[in-house]
PDB file of C-alpha atoms in Angstrom:
ATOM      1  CA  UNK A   1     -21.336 -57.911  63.952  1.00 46.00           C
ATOM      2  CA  UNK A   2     -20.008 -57.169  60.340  1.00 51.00           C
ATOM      3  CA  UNK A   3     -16.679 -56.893  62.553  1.00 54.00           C
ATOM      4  CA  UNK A   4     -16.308 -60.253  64.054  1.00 55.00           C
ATOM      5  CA  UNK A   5     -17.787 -61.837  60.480  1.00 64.00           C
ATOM      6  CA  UNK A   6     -15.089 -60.463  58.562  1.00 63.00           C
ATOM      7  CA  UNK A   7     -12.387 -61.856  61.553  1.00 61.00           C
ATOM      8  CA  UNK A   8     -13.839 -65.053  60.724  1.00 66.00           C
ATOM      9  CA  UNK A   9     -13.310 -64.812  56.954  1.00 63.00           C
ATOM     10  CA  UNK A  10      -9.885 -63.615  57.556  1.00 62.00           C
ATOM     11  CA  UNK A  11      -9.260 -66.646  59.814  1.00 68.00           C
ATOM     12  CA  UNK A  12     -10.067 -69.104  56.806  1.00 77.00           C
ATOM     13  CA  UNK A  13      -8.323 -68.087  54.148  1.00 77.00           C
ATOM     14  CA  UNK A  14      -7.244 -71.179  52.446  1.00 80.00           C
ATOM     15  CA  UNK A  15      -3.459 -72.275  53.101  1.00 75.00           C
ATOM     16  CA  UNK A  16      -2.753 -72.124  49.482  1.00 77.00           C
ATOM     17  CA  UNK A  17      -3.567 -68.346  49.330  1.00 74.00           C
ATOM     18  CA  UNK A  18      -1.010 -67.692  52.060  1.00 73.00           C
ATOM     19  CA  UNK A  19       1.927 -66.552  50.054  1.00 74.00           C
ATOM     20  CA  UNK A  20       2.640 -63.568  48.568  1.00 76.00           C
ATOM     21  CA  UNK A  21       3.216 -63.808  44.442  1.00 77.00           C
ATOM     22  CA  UNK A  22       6.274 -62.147  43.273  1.00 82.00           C
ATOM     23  CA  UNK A  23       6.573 -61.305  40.069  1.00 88.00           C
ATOM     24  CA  UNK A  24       9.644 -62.264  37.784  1.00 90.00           C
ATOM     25  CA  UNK A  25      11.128 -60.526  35.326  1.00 92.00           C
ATOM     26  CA  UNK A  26      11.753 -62.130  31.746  1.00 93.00           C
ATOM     27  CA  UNK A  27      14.965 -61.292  31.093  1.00 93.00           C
ATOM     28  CA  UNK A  28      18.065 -63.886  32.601  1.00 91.00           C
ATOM     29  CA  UNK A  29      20.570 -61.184  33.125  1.00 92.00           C
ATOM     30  CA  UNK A  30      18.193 -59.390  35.268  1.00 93.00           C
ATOM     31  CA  UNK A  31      16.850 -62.499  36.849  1.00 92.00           C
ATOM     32  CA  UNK A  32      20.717 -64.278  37.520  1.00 91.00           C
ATOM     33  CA  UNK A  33      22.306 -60.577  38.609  1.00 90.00           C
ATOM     34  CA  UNK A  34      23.522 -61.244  42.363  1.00 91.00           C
ATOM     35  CA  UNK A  35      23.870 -56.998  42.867  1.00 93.00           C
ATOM     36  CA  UNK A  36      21.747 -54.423  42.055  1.00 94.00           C
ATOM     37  CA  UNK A  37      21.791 -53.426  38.287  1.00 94.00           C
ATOM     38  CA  UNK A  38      22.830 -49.654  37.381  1.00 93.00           C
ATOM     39  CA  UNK A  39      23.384 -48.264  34.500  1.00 93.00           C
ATOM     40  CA  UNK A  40      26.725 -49.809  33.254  1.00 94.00           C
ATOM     41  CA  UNK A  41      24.937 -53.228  33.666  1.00 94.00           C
ATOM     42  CA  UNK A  42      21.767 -52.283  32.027  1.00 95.00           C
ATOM     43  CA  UNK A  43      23.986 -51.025  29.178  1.00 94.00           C
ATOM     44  CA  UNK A  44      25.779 -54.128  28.348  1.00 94.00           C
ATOM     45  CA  UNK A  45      22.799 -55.943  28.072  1.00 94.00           C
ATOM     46  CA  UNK A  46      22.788 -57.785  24.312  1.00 91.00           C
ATOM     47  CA  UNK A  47      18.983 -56.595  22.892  1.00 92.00           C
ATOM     48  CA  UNK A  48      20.320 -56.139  18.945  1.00 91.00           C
ATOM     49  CA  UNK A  49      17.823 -53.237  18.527  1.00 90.00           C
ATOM     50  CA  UNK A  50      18.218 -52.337  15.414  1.00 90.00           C
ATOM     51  CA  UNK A  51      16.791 -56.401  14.281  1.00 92.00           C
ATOM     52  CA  UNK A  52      14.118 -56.762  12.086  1.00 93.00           C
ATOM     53  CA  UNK A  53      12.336 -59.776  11.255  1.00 93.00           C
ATOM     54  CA  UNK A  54      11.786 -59.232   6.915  1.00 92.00           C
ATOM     55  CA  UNK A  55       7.947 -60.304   6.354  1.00 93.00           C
ATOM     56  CA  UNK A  56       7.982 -62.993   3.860  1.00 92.00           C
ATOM     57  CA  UNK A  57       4.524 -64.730   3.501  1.00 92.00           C
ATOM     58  CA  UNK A  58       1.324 -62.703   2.997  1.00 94.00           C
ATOM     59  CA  UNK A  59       0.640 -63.311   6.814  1.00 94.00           C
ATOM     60  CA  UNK A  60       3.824 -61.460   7.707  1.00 95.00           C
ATOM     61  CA  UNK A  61       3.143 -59.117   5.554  1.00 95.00           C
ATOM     62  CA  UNK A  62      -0.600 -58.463   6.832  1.00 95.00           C
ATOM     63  CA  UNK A  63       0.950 -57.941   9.998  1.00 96.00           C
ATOM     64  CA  UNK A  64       3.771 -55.924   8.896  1.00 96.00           C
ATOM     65  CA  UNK A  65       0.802 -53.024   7.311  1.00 95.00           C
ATOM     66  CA  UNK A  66      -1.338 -53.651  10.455  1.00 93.00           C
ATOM     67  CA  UNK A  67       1.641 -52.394  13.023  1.00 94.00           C
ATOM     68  CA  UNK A  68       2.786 -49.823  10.577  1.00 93.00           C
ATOM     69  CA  UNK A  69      -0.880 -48.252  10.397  1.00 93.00           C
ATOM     70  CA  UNK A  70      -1.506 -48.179  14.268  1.00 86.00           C
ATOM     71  CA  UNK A  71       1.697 -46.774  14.466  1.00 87.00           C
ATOM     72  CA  UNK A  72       0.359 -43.441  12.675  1.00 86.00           C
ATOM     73  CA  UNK A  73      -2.101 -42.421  15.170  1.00 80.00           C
ATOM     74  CA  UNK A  74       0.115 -42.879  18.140  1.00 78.00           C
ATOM     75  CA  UNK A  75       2.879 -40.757  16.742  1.00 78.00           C
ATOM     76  CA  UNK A  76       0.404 -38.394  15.476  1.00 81.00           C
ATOM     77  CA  UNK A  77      -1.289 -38.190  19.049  1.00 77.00           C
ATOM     78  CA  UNK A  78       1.291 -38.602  21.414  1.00 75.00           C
ATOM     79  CA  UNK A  79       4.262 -37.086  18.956  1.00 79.00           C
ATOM     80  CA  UNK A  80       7.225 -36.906  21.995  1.00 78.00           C
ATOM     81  CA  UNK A  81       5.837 -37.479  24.943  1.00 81.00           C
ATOM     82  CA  UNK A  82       7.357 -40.595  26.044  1.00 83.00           C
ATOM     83  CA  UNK A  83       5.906 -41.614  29.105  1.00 84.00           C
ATOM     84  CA  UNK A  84       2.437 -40.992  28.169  1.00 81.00           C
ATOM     85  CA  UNK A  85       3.115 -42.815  25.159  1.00 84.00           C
ATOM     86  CA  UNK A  86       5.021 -46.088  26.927  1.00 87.00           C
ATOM     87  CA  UNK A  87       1.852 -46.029  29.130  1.00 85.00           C
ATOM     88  CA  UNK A  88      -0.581 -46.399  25.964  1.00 83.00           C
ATOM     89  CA  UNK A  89       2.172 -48.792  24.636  1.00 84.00           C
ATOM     90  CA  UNK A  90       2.066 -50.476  27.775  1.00 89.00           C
ATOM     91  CA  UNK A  91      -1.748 -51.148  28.151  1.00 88.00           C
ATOM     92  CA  UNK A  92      -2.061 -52.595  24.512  1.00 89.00           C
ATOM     93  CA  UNK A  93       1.334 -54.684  24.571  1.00 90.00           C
ATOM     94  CA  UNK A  94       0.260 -56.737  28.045  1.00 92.00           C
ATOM     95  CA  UNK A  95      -3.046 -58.267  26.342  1.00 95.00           C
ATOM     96  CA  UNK A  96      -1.589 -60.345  23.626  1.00 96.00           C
ATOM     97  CA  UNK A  97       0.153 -63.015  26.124  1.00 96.00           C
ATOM     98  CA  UNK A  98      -3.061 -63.518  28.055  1.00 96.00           C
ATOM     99  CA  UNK A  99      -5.183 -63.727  24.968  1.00 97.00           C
ATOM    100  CA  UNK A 100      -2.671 -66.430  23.199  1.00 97.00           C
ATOM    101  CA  UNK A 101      -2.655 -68.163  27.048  1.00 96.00           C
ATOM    102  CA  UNK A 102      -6.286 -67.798  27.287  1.00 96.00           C
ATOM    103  CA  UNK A 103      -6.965 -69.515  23.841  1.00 96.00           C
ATOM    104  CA  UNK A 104      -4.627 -72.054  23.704  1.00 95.00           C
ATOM    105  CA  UNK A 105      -5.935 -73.638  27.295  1.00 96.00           C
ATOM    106  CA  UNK A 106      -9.003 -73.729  26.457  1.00 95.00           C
ATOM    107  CA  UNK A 107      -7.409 -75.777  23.000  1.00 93.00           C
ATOM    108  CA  UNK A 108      -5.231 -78.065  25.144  1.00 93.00           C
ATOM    109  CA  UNK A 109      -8.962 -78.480  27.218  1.00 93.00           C
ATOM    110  CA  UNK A 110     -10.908 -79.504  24.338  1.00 94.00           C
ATOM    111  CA  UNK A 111      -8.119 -81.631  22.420  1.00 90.00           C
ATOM    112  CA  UNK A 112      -7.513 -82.911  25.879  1.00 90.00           C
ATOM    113  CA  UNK A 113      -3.319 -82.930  25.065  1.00 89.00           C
ATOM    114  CA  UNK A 114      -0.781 -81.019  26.189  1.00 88.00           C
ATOM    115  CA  UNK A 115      -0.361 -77.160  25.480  1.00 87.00           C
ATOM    116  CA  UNK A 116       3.473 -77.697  24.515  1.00 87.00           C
ATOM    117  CA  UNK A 117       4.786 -75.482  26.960  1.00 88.00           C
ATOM    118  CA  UNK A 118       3.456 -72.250  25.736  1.00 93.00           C
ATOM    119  CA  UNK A 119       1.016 -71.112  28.162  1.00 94.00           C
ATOM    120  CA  UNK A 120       3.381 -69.983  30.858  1.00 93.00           C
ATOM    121  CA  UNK A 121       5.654 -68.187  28.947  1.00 94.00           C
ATOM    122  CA  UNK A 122       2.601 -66.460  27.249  1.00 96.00           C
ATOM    123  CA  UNK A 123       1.480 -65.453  30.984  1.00 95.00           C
ATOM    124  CA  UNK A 124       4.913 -64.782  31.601  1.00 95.00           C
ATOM    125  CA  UNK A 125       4.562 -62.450  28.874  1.00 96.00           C
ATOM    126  CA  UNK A 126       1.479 -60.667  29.847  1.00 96.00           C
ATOM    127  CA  UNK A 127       2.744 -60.117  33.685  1.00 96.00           C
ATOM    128  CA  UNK A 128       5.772 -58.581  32.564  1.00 96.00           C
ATOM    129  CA  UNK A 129       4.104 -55.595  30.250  1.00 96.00           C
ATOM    130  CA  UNK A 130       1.645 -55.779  33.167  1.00 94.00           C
ATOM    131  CA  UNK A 131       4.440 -54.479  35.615  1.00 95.00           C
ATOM    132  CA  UNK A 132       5.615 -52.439  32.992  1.00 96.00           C
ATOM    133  CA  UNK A 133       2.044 -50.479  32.579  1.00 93.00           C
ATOM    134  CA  UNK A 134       2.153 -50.263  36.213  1.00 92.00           C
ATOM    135  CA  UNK A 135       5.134 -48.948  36.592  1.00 94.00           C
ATOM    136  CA  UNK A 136       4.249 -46.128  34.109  1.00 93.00           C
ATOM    137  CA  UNK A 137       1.624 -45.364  35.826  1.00 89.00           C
ATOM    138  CA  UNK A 138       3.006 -44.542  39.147  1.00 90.00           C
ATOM    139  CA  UNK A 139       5.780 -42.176  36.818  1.00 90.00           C
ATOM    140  CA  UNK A 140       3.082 -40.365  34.574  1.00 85.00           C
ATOM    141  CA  UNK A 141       0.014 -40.623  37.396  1.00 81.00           C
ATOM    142  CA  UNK A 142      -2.264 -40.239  34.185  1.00 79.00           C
ATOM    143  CA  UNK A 143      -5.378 -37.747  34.437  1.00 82.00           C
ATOM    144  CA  UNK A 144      -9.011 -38.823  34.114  1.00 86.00           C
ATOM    145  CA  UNK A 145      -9.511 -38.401  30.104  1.00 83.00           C
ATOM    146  CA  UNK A 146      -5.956 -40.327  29.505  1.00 79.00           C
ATOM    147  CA  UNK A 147      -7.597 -43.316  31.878  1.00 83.00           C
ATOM    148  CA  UNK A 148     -10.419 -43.393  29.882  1.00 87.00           C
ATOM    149  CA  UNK A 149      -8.699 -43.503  26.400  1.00 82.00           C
ATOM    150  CA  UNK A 150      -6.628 -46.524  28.225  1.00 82.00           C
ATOM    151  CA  UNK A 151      -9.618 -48.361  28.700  1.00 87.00           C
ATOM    152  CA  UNK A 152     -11.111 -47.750  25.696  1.00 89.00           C
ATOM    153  CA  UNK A 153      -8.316 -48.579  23.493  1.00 85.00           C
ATOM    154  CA  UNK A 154      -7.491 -51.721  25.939  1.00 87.00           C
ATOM    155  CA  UNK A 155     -11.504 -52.882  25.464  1.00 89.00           C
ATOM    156  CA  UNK A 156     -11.044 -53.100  21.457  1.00 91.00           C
ATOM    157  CA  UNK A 157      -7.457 -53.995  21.072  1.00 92.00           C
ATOM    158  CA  UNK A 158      -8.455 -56.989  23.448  1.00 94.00           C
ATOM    159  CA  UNK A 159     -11.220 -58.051  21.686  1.00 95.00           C
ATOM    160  CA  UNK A 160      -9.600 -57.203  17.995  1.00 95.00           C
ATOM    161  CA  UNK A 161      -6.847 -59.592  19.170  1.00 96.00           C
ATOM    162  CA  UNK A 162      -8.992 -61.997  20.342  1.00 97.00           C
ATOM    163  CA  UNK A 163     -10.692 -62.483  17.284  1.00 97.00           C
ATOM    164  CA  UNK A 164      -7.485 -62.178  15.349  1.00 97.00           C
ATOM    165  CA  UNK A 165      -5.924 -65.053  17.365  1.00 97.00           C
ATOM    166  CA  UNK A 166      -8.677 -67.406  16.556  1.00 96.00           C
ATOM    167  CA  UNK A 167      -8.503 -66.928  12.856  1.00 96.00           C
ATOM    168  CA  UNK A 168      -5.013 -66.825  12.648  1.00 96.00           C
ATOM    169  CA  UNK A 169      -2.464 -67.535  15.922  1.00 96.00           C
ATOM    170  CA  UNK A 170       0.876 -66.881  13.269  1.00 96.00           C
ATOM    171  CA  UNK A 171      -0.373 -63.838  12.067  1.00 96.00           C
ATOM    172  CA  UNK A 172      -1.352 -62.552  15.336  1.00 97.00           C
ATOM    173  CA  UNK A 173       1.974 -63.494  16.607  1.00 97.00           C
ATOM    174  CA  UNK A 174       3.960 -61.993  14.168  1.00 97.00           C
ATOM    175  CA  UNK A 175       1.728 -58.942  14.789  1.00 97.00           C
ATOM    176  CA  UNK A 176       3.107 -59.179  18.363  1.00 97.00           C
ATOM    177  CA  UNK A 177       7.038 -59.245  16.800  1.00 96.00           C
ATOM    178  CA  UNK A 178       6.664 -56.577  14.822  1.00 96.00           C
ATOM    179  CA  UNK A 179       4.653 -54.465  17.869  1.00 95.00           C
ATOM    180  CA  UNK A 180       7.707 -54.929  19.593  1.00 96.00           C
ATOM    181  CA  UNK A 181      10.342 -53.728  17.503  1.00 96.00           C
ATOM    182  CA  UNK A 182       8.158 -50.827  17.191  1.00 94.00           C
ATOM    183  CA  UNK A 183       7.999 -50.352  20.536  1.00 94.00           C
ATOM    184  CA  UNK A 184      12.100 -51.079  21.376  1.00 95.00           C
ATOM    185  CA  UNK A 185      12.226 -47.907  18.034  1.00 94.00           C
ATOM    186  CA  UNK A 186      10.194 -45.840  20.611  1.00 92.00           C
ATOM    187  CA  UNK A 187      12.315 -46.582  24.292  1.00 94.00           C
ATOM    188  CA  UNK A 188      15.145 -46.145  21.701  1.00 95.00           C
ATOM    189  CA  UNK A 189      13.804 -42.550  20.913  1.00 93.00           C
ATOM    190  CA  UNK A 190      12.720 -42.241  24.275  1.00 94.00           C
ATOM    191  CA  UNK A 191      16.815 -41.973  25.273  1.00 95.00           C
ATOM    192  CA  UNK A 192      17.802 -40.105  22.981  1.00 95.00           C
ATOM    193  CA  UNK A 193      15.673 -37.792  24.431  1.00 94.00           C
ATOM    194  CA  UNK A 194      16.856 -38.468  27.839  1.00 95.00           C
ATOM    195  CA  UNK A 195      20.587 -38.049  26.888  1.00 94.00           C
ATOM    196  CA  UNK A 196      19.912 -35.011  25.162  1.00 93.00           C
ATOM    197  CA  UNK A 197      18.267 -33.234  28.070  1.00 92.00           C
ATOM    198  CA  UNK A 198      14.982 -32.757  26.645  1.00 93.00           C
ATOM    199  CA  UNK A 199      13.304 -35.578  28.984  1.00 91.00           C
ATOM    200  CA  UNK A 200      14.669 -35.090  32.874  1.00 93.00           C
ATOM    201  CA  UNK A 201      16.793 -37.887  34.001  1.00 95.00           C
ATOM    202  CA  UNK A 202      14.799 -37.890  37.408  1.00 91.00           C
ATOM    203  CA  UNK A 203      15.698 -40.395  40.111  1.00 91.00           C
ATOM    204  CA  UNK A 204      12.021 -40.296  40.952  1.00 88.00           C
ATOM    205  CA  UNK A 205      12.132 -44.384  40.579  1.00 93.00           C
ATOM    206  CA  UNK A 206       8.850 -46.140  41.619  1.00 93.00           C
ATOM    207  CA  UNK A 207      10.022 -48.654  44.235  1.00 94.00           C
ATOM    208  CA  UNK A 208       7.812 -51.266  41.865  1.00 94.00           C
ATOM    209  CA  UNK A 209      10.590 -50.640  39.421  1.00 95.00           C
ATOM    210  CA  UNK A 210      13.452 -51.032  41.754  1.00 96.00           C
ATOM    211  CA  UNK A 211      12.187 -54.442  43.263  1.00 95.00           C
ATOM    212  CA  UNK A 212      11.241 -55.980  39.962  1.00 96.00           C
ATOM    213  CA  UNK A 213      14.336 -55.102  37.798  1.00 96.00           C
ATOM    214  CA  UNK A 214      16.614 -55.613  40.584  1.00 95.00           C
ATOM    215  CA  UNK A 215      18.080 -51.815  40.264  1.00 96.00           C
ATOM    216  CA  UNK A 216      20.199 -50.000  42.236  1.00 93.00           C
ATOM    217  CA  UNK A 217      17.994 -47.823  44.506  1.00 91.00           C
ATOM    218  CA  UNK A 218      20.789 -45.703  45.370  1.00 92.00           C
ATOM    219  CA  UNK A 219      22.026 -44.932  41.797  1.00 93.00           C
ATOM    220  CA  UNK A 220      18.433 -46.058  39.659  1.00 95.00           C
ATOM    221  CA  UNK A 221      17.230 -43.136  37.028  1.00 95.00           C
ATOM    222  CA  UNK A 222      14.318 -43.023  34.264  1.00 96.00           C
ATOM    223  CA  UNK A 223      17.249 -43.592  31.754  1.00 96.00           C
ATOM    224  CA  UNK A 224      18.226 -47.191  33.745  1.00 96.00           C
ATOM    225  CA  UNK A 225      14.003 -47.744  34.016  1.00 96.00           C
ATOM    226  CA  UNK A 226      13.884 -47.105  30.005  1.00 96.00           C
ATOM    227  CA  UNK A 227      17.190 -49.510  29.578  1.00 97.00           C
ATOM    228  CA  UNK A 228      15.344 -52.360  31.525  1.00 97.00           C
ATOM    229  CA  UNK A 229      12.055 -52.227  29.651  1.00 96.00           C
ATOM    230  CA  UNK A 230      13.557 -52.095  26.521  1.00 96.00           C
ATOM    231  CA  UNK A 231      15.733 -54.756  27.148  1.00 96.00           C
ATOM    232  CA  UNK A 232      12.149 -56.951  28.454  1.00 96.00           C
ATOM    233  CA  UNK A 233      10.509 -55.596  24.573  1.00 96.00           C
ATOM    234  CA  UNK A 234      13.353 -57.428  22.847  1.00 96.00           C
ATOM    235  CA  UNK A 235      12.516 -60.570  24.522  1.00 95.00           C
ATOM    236  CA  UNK A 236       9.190 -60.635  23.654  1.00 96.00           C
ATOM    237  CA  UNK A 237      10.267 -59.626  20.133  1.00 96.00           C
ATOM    238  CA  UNK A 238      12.331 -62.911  19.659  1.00 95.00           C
ATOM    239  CA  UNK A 239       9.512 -64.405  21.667  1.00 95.00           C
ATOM    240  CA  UNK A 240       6.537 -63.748  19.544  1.00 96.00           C
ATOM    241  CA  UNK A 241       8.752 -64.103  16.052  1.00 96.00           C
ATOM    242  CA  UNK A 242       9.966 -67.396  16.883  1.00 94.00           C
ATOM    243  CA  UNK A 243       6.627 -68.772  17.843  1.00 95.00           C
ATOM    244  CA  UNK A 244       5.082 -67.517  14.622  1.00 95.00           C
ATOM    245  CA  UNK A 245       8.030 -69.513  12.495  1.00 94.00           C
ATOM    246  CA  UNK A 246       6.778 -72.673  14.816  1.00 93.00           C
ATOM    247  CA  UNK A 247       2.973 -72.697  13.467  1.00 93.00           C
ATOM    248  CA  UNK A 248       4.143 -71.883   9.803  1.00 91.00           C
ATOM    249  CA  UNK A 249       6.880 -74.428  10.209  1.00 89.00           C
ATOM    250  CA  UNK A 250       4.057 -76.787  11.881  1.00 87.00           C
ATOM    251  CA  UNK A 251       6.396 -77.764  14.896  1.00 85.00           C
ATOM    252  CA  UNK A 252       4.435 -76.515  18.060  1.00 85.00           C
ATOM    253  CA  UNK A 253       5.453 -78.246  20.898  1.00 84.00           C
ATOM    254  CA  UNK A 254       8.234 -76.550  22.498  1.00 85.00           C
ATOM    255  CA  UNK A 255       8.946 -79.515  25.174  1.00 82.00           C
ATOM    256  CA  UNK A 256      11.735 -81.723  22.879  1.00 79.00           C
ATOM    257  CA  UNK A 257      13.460 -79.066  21.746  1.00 80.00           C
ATOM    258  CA  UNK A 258      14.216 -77.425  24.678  1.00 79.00           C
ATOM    259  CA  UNK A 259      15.585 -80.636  26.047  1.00 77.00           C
ATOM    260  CA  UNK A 260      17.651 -81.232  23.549  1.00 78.00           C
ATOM    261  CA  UNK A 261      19.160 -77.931  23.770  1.00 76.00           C
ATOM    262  CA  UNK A 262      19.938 -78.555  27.778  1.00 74.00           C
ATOM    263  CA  UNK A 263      21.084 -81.413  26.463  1.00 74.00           C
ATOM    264  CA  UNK A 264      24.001 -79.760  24.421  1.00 70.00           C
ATOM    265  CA  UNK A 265      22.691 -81.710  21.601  1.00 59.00           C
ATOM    266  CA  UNK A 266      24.015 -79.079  19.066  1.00 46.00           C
ATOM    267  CA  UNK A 267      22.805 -81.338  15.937  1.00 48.00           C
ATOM    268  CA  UNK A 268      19.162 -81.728  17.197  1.00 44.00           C
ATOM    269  CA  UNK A 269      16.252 -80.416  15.285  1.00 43.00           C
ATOM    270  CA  UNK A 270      16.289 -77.383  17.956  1.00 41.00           C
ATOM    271  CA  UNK A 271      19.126 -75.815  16.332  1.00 43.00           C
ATOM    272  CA  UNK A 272      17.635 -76.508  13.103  1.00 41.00           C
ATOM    273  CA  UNK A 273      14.479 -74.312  14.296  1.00 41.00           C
ATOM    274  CA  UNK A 274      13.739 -70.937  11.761  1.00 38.00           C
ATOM    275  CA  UNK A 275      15.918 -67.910  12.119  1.00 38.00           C
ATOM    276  CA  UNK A 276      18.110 -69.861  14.578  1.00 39.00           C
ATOM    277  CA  UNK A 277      21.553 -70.648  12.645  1.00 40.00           C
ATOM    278  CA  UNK A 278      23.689 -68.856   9.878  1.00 41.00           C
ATOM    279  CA  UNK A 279      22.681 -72.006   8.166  1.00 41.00           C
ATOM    280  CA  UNK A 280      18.420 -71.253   8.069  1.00 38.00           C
ATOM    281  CA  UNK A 281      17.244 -70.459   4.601  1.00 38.00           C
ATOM    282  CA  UNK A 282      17.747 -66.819   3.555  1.00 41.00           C
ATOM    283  CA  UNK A 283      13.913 -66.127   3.730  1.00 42.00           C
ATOM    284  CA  UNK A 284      14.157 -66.922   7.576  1.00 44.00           C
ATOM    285  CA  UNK A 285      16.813 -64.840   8.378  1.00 47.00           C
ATOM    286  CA  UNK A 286      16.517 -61.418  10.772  1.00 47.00           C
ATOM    287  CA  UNK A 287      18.311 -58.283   9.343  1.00 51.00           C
ATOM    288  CA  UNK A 288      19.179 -55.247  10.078  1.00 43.00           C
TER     289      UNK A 288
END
């Protein structure tokens, strides 16, 4: 009986549900490749990893000391161990997107207006160190105690975050940014490591990997896997920064300027946007 109900419920599975969601990756050199990527490719890849956006207001600055002190603990607990660490990395860096997503909806609900385009890349965002925690997990097939750490460190970063979004989406943001740079500083470390032989350059690549990032499953190695999510860490680094200079600079709404830019409308306000031209005020400026 429990048989033939089931059958039934199969049977009426809405048409929309009939597809299977395939997640994309963020980066466009990944994303417009037509061959597998190996680790030439993965190399030439533009991240600028040694960028640093230089707090300026006390906000920045807040979140400057509040990525700086988690930082201690982490290098303190998980000192080289790489994998374990991009797996704690991993489980904290995939809430902020669906936090920032989650709160601005429910904003564009009650102001009844438009989001300004911000939501999907947010959830963009959030899949992406999603697959990335996933595909750590399948590597470093964590025990029982390192599980529950992950979920206790992912229940009060989520709800620290939450609250810190609410009070304050730039500073939260520009948390994010400077999480980021941390955390390209770490895959950065995390090859040197590789390239000096004290991490195995296994070819032990979870097929997740090799589907999502487009690699060569022939040729694909942790040192191309730690290349590709790097190269993902930098987006989100430009990402978050950028939409922190947006709330300070009060210009949300990312749907004009983006048009303008497809456009080619090189003088629109776009190009005029913080810590996008030689020409932005010092203050706004990324070093090195």
């Amino acid at each position: 009986m429990k048989s033939a109900s089931t059958t039934d419920l199969l049977h009426q599975i809405p048409e929309d549900l009939l597809y299977t969601h395939h997640p994309k990756p963020v980066r466009h050199e990944i994303i417009e490749s037509k061959t597998p990527l190996d680790t030439k490719a993965l190399e030439t890849i533009d991240i600028k990893a040694d960028l640093h956006r230089k707090p300026v207001t006390l906000s920045d600055k807040l979140a400057f000391f509040i990525v700086k002190l988690l930082r201690l603990p982490t290098d303190w607990f998980f000192k080289k161990k790489y994998i374990h660490r991009a797996v704690m990395l991993e489980t904290v860096a995939a809430v902020p997107g669906m936090v920032g997503a989650t709160v601005r909806h429910l904003r564009s609900l009650r102001k009844l207006q438009h989001d300004g385009g911000w939501i999907d890349h947010l959830l963009h965002e959030a899949e992406n160190e999603r697959m990335h925690l996933m595909t750590w997990m399948r590597v470093s097939q964590p025990n029982l105690w390192e599980r529950t750490l992950i979920t206790i460190v992912q229940g009060g970063f989520y709800n620290t975050f939450f609250l810190l979004y609410l009070l304050s989406p730039k500073t939260a943001h520009r948390v994010v940014g400077y999480l980021e740079e941390e955390a390209i500083v770490s895959y950065s470390s995390f090859l040197k490591e590789i390239d000096n032989g004290n991490i195995e350059n296994t070819k032990n690549v979870p097929d997740i990997a090799i589907d999502y990032w487009n690699l060569n499953k022939d040729t694909a190695t942790l040192r191309d896997l730690v290349l590709a999510i790097r190269a993902d860490e930098a987006t989100h680094r430009d990402t978050n920064h950028h939409f922190a200079d947006r709330i300070l600079l009060g210009h949300e709404d990312l749907r004009d300027d983006v048009e303008r830019i497809f456009k080619g409308d090189a003088g629109g306000k776009a190009n005029k946007m913080a810590g996008l031209t030689d020409e932005a005020a010092e203050k706004w400026k990324w070093n090195k």
